[in-house]
mmCIF file of C-alpha atoms in Angstrom:
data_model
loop_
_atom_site.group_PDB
_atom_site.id
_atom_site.type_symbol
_atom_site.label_atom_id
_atom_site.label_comp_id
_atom_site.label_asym_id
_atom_site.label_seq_id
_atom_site.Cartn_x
_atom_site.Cartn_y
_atom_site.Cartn_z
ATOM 1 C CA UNK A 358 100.448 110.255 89.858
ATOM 2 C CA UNK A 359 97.474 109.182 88.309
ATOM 3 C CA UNK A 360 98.378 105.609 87.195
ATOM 4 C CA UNK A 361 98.207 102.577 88.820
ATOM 5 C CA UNK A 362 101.546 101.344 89.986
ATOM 6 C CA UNK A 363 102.500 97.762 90.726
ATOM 7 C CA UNK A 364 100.960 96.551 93.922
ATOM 8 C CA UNK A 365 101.860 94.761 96.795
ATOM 9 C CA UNK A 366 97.954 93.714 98.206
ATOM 10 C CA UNK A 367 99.599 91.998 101.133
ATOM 11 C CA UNK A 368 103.064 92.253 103.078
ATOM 12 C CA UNK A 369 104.128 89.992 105.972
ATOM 13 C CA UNK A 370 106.361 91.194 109.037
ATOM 14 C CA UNK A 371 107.153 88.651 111.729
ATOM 15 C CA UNK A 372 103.861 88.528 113.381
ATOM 16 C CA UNK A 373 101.188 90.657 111.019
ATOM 17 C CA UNK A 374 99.577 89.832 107.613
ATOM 18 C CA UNK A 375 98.854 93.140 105.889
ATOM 19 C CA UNK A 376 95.951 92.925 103.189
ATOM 20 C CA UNK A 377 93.765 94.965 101.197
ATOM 21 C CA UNK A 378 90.742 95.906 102.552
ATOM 22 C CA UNK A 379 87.615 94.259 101.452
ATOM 23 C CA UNK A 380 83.897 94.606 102.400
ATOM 24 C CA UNK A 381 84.059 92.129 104.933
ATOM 25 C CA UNK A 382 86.145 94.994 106.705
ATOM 26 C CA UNK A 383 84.037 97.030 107.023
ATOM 27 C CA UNK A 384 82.477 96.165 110.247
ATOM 28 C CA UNK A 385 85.692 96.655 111.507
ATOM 29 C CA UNK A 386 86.453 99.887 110.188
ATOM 30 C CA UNK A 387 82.842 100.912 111.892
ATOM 31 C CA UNK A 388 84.075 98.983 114.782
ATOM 32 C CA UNK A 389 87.443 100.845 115.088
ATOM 33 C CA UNK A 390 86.553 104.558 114.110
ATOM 34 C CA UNK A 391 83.469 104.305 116.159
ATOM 35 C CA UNK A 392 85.776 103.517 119.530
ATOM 36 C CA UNK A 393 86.152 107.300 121.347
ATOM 37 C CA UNK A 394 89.501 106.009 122.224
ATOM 38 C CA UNK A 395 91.067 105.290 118.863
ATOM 39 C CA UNK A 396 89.844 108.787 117.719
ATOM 40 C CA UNK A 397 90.705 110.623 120.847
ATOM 41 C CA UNK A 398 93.322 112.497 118.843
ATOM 42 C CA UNK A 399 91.531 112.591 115.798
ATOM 43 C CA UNK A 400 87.940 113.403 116.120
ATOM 44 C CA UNK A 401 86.624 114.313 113.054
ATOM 45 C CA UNK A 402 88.210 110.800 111.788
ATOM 46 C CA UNK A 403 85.268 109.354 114.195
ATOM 47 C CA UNK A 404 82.163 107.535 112.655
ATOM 48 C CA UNK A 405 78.562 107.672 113.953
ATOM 49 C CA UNK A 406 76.912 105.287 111.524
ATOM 50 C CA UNK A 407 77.597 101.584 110.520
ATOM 51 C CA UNK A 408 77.128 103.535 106.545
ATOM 52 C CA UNK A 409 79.873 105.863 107.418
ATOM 53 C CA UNK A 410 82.021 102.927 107.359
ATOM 54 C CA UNK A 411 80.864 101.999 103.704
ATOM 55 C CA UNK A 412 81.674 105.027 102.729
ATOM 56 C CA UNK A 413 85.074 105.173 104.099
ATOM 57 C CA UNK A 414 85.872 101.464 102.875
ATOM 58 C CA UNK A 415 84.713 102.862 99.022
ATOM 59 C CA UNK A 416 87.163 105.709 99.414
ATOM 60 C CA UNK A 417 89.891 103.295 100.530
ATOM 61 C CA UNK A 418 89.327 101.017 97.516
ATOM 62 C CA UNK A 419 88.996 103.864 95.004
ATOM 63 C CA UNK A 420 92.243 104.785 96.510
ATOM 64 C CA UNK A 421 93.512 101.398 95.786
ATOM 65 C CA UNK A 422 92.238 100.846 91.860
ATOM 66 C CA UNK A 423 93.308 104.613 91.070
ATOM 67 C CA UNK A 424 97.215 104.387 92.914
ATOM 68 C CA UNK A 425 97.568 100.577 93.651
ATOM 69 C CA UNK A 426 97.889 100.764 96.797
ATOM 70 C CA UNK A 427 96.864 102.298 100.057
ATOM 71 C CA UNK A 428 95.801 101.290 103.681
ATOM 72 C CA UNK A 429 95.978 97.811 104.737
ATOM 73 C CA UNK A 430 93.849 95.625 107.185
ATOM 74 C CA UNK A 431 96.607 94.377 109.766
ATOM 75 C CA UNK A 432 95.869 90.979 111.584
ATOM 76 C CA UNK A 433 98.342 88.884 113.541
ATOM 77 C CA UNK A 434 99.360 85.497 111.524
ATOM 78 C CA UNK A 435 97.561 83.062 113.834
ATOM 79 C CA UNK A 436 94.350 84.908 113.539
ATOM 80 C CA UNK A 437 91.249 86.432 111.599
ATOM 81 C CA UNK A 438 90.646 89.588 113.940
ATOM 82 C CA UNK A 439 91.578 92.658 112.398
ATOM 83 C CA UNK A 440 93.778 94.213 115.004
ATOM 84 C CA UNK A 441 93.837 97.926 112.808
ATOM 85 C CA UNK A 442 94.491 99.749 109.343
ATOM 86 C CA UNK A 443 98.011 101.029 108.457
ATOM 87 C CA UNK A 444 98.973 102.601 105.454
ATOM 88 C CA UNK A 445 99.474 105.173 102.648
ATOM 89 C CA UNK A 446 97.831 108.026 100.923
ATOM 90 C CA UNK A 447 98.586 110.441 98.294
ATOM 91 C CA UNK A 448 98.135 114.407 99.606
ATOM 92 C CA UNK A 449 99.720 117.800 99.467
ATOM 93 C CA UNK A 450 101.304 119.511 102.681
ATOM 94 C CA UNK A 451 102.262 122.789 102.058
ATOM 95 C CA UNK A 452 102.794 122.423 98.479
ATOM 96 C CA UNK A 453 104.771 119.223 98.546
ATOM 97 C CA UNK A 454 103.317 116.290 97.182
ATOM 98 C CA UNK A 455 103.436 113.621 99.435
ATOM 99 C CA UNK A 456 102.942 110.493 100.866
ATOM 100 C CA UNK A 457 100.963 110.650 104.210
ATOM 101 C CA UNK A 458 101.168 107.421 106.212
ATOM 102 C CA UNK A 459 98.531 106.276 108.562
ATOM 103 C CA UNK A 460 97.919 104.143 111.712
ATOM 104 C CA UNK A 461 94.808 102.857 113.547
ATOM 105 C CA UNK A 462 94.678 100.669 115.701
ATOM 106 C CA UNK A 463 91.859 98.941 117.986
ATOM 107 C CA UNK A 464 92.465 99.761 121.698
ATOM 108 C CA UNK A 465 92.901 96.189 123.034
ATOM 109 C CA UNK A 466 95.749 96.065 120.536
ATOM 110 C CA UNK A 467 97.602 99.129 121.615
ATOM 111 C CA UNK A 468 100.658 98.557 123.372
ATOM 112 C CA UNK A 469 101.865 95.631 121.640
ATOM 113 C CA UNK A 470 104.121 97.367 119.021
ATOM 114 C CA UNK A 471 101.585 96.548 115.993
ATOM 115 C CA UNK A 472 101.036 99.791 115.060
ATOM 116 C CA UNK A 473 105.046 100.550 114.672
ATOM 117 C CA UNK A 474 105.303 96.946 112.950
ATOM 118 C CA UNK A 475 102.582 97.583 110.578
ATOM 119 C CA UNK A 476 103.974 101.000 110.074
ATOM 120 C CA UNK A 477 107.786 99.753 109.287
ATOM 121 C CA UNK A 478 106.434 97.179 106.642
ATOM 122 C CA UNK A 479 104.371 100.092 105.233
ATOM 123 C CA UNK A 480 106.957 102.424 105.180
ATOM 124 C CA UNK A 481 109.972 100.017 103.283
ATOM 125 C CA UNK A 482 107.372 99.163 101.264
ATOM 126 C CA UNK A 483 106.350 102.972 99.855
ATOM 127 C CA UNK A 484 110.645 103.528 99.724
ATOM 128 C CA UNK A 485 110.602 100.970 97.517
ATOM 129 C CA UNK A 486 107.670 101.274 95.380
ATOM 130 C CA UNK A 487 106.663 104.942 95.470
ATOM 131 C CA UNK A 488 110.199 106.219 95.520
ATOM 132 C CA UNK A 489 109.465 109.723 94.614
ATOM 133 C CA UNK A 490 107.077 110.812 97.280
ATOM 134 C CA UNK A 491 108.504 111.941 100.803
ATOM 135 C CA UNK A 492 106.411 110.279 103.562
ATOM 136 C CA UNK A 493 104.971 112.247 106.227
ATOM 137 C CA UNK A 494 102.994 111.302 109.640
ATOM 138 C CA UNK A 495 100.608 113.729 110.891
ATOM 139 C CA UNK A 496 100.732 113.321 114.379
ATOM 140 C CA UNK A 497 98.441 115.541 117.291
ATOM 141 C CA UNK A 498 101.536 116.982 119.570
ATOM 142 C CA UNK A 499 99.404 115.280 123.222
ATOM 143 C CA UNK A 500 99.909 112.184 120.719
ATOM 144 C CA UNK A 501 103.196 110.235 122.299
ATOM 145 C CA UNK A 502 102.170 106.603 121.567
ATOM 146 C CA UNK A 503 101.551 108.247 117.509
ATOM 147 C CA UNK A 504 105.008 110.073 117.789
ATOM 148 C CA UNK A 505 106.640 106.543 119.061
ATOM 149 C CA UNK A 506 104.777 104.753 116.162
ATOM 150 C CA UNK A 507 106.169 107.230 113.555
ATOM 151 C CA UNK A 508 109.633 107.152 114.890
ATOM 152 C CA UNK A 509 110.228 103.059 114.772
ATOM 153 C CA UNK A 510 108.641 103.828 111.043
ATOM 154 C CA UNK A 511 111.616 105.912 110.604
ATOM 155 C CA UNK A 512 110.251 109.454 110.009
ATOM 156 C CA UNK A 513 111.833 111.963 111.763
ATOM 157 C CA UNK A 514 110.552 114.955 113.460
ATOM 158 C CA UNK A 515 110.236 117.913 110.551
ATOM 159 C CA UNK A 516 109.264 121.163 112.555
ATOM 160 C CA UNK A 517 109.215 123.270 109.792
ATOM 161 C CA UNK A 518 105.930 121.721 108.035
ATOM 162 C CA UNK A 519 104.337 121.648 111.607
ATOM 163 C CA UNK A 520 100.923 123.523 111.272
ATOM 164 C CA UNK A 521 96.761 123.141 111.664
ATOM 165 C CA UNK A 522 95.572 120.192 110.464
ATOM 166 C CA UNK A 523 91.694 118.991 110.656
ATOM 167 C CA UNK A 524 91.900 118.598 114.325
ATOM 168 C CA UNK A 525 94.166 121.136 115.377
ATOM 169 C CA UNK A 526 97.757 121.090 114.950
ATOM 170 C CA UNK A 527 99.909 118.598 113.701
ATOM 171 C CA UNK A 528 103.414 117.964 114.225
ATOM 172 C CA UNK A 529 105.014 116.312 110.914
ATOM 173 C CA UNK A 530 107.415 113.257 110.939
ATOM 174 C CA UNK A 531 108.788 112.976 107.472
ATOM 175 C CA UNK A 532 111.291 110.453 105.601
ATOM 176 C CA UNK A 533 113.054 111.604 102.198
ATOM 177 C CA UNK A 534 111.961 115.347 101.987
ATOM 178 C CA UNK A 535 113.690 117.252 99.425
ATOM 179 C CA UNK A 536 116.524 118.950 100.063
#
């Protein structure tokens, strides 16, 4: 999966604009990934360095010439502040080519069901558009809010793929899997 697919470089839900990042972003990505609390889970996903934030923005946008899509900037219609990032990457997990969809969120926007909006959108959007990938959520087991998030997305638990993962071990929520 090498080609560019038709692209979607913003979806709507009721109350969140999803867009492709740009480089005004990125001061939000450093803002984000920077907060101890959004990485609790994820440490080695934290950033030290306003640059590290470049970096990661150029990765997302490679991402997003190479595949056509990837992860979005979420924001709530009625304003400019990004709340997080939610969406999709290519990857392999045990063999399996797959889809591995993401959520992160800023911590004064947690527990307003963003995250499992954003995710949703994200989700019917890669069924419909990258039909031949299963989707998968990486999620740290001590991570219930992440486990909600991936359930209202509507991955299910899939035990057998569970393993170690960059920050220890993952449980795996998956939609479509081969039989």
């Amino acid at each position: 999966m090498s080609d560019r697919n038709p692209t979607a470089d913003e979806l709507q839900t009721a109350r969140l604009s999803l867009r492709r990042p740009t480089e005004v972003d990125i001061d939000a990505i450093f803002a984000i990934h920077h907060d101890p609390g959004t990485c609790l889970h994820n440490p080695s996903d934290a950033l030290a360095r306003p640059d590290e934030a470049g970096e990661l923005y150029r990765r997302w946008n490679e991402q997003w010439q190479r595949y056509g899509y990837g992860y979005w900037v979420v924001r709530r219609h009625d304003s400019d502040q990004q709340l997080g990032f939610c969406g999709i990457k290519p990857m392999e997990l045990q063999g399996l080519k797959v889809l591995n969809l993401f959520y992160r969120f800023a911590t004064s926007a947690w527990g307003q069901g963003y995250a499992g909006e954003a995710a949703s959108a994200v989700t019917t959007w890669a069924s419909r558009h990258v039909p031949d990938l299963p989707l998968i959520a990486r999620v740290r087991p001590a991570n219930t809010a992440s486990q909600r998030v991936a359930i209202r997305a509507g991955l299910t638990r899939a035990e057998h793929l569970d393993g170690s993962g960059y920050d220890g071990h993952d449980w795996i929520y998956a939609a479509k899997l081969p039989n």
